[in-house]
Short mmCIF file of C-alpha atoms and ligand atoms in Angstrom, two decimals:
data_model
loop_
_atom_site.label_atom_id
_atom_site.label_comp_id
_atom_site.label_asym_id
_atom_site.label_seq_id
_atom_site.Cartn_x
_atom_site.Cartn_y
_atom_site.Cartn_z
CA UNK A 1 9.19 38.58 26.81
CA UNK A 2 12.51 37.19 27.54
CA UNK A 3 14.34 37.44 30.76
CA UNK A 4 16.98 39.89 30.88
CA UNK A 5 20.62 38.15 31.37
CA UNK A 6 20.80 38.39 34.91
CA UNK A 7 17.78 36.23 35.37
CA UNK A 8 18.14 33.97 33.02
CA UNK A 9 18.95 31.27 35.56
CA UNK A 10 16.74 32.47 38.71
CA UNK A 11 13.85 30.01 39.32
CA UNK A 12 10.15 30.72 39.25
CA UNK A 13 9.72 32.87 42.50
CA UNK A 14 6.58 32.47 43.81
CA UNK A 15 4.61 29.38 44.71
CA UNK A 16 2.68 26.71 42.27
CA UNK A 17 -1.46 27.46 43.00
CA UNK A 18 -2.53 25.54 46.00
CA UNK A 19 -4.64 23.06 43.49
CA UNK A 20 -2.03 21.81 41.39
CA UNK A 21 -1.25 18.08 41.29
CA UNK A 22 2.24 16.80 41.92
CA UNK A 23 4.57 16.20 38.91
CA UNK A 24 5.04 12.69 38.21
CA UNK A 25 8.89 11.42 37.01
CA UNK A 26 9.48 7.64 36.10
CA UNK A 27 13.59 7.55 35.54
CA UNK A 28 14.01 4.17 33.33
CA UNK A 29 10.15 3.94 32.42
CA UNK A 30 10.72 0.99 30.28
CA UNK A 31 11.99 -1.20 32.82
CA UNK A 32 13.56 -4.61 33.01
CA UNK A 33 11.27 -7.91 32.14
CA UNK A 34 10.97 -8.78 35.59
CA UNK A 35 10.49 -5.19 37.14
CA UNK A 36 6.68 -5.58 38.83
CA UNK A 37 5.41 -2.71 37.58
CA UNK A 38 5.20 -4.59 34.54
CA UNK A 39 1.06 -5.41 34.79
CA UNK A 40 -0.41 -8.26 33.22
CA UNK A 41 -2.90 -8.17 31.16
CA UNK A 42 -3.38 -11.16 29.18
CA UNK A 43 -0.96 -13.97 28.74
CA UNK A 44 2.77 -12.24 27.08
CA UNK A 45 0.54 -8.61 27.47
CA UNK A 46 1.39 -6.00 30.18
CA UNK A 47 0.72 -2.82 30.51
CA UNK A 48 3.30 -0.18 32.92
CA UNK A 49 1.37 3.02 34.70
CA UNK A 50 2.43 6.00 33.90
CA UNK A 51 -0.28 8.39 34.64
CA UNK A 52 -3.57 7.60 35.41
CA UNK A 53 -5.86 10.54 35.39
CA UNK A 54 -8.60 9.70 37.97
CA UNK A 55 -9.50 13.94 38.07
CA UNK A 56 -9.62 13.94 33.78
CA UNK A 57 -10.64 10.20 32.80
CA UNK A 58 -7.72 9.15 31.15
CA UNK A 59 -4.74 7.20 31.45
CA UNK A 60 -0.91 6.84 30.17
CA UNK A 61 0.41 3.66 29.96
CA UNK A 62 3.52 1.65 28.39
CA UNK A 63 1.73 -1.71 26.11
CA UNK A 64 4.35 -4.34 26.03
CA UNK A 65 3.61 -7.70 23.83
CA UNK A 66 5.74 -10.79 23.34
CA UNK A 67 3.51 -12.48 21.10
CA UNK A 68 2.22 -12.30 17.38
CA UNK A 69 -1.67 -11.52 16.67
CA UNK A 70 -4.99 -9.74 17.80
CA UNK A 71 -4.63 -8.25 20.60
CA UNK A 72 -8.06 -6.47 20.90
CA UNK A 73 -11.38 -5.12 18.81
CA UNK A 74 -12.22 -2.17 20.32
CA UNK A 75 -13.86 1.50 19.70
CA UNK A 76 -12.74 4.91 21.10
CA UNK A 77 -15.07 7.88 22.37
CA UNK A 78 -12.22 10.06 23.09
CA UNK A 79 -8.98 10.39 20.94
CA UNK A 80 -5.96 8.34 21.95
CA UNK A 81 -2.16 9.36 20.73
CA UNK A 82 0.33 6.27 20.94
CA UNK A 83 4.53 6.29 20.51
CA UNK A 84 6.12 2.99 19.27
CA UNK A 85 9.57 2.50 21.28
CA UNK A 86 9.63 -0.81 19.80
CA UNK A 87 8.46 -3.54 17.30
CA UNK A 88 5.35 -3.01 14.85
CA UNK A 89 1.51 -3.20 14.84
CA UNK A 90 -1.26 -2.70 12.75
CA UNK A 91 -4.76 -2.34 12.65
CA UNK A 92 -6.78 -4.86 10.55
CA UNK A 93 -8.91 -1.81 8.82
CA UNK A 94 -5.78 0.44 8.15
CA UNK A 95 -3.16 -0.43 5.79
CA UNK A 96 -0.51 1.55 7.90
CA UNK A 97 1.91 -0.30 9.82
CA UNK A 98 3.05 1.09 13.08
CA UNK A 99 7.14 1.28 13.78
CA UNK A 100 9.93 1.90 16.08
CA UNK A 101 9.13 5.42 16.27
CA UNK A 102 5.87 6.37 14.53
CA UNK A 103 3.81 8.24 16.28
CA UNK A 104 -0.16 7.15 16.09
CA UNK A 105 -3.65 9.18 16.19
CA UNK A 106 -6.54 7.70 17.02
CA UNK A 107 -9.42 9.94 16.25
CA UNK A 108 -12.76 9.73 18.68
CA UNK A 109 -14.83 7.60 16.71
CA UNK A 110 -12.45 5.00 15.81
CA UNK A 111 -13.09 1.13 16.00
CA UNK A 112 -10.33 -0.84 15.05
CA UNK A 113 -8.83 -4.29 15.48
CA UNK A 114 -5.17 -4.41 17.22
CA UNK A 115 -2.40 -6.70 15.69
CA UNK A 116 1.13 -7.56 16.59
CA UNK A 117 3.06 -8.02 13.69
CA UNK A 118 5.83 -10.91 15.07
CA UNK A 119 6.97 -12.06 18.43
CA UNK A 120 9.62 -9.51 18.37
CA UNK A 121 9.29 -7.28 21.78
CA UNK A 122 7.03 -4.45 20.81
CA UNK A 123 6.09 -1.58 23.21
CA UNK A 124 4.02 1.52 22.39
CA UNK A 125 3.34 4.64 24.90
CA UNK A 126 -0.16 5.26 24.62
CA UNK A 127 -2.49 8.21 25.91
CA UNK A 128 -6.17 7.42 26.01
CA UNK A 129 -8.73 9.42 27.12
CA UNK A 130 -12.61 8.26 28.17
CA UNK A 131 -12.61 4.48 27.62
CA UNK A 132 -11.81 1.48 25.71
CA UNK A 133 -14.70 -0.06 24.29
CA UNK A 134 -14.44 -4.08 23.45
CA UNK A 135 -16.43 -4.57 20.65
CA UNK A 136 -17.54 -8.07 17.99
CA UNK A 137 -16.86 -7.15 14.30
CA UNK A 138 -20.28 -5.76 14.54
CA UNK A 139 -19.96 -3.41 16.71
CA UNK A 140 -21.59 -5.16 19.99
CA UNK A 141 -19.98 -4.52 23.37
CA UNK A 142 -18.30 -7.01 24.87
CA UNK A 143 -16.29 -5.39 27.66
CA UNK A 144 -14.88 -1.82 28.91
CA UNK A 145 -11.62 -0.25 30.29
CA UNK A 146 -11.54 3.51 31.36
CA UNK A 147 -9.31 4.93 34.30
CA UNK A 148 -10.78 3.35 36.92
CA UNK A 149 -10.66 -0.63 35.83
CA UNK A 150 -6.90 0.42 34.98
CA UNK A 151 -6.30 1.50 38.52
CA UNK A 152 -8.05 -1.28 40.33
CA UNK A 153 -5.79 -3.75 37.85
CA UNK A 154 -2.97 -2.34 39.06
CA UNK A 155 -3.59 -2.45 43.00
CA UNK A 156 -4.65 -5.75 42.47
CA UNK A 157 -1.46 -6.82 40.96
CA UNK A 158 1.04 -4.74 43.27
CA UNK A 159 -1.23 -6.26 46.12
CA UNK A 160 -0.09 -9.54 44.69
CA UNK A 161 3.35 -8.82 44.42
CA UNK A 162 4.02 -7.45 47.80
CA UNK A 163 3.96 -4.03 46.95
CA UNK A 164 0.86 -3.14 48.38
CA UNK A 165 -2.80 -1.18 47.70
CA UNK A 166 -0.90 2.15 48.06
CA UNK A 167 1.75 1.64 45.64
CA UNK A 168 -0.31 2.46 42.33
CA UNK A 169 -1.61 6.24 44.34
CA UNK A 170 1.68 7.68 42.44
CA UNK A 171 0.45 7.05 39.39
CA UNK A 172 -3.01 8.43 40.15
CA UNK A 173 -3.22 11.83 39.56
FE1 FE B 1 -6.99 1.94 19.53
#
């Protein structure tokens, strides 16, 4: 049904339901070099918090990388949908390359071997859901991220920065 001229331009009238989360804006989401919400994670690797889905178990991040190679092995239980902004990646077991914007599915199921193609900049949007499973080439677990390791990475780094414990609960939805 469309709205009839004279309302075309008249807001939503009543009230959101008393159980609905906040809306989350991030004006200039991929921020200068030095802006701290830029989180390490390894060295030239950071990630920036988006959304971080405490209530549904999943997260939405920005991946930055300054540097060439493997990045991580790792499988997924739940399906993950990445954006390249910038620069290119592979995985070792697809013969796909990933560019300035392609837009990536990763089906549940998935294990697959991250690679940056050159030192160039490159930074991907990515939506995972469940977990990140570190794996060997065989499969064996070596390590887990879900949600919750994301969010206690980022407190601990806004701690350090002077932003404080609080800072990351905007993200956190
Ligand atoms: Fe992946």
């Amino acid at each position: 049904m469309t709205d009839s001229p004279a309302d075309e331009l008249v807001p939503y009238q009543l009230g959101m339901p008393a159980d609905c989360a906040r809306e989350i804006v991030i004006p200039r989401a991929i921020a200068a070099d030095n802006d701290p919400q830029w989180v390490p994670q390894q060295p030239n690797v950071w990630f920036r918090p988006l959304c971080l889905s405490a209530s549904q178990g999943f997260w939405v991040t920005l991946l930055k990388v300054r540097r060439a190679g493997v990045l991580t092995r790792h499988r997924h239980p739940k399906a993950v949908h990445g954006w390249v902004v910038k620069g290119c990646w592979h995985y070792l077991e697809h013969d796909w390359v990933a560019e300035p914007g392609s837009y990536v599915y990763e089906p549940p199921g998935e294990t697959h071997t991250l690679v940056v193609d050159n030192d160039d900049e490159m930074i991907t949007l990515f939506k995972v859901d469940g977990a990140m499973i570190y794996v060997d080439p065989f499969g064996k677990t070596t390590g887990y991220d879900d949600v919750f390791t994301k969010i206690d990475r980022c407190r601990e780094h806004f701690i350090g920065c002077g932003l404080g414990a609080d800072y990351v609960n905007q993200f956190i939805r």
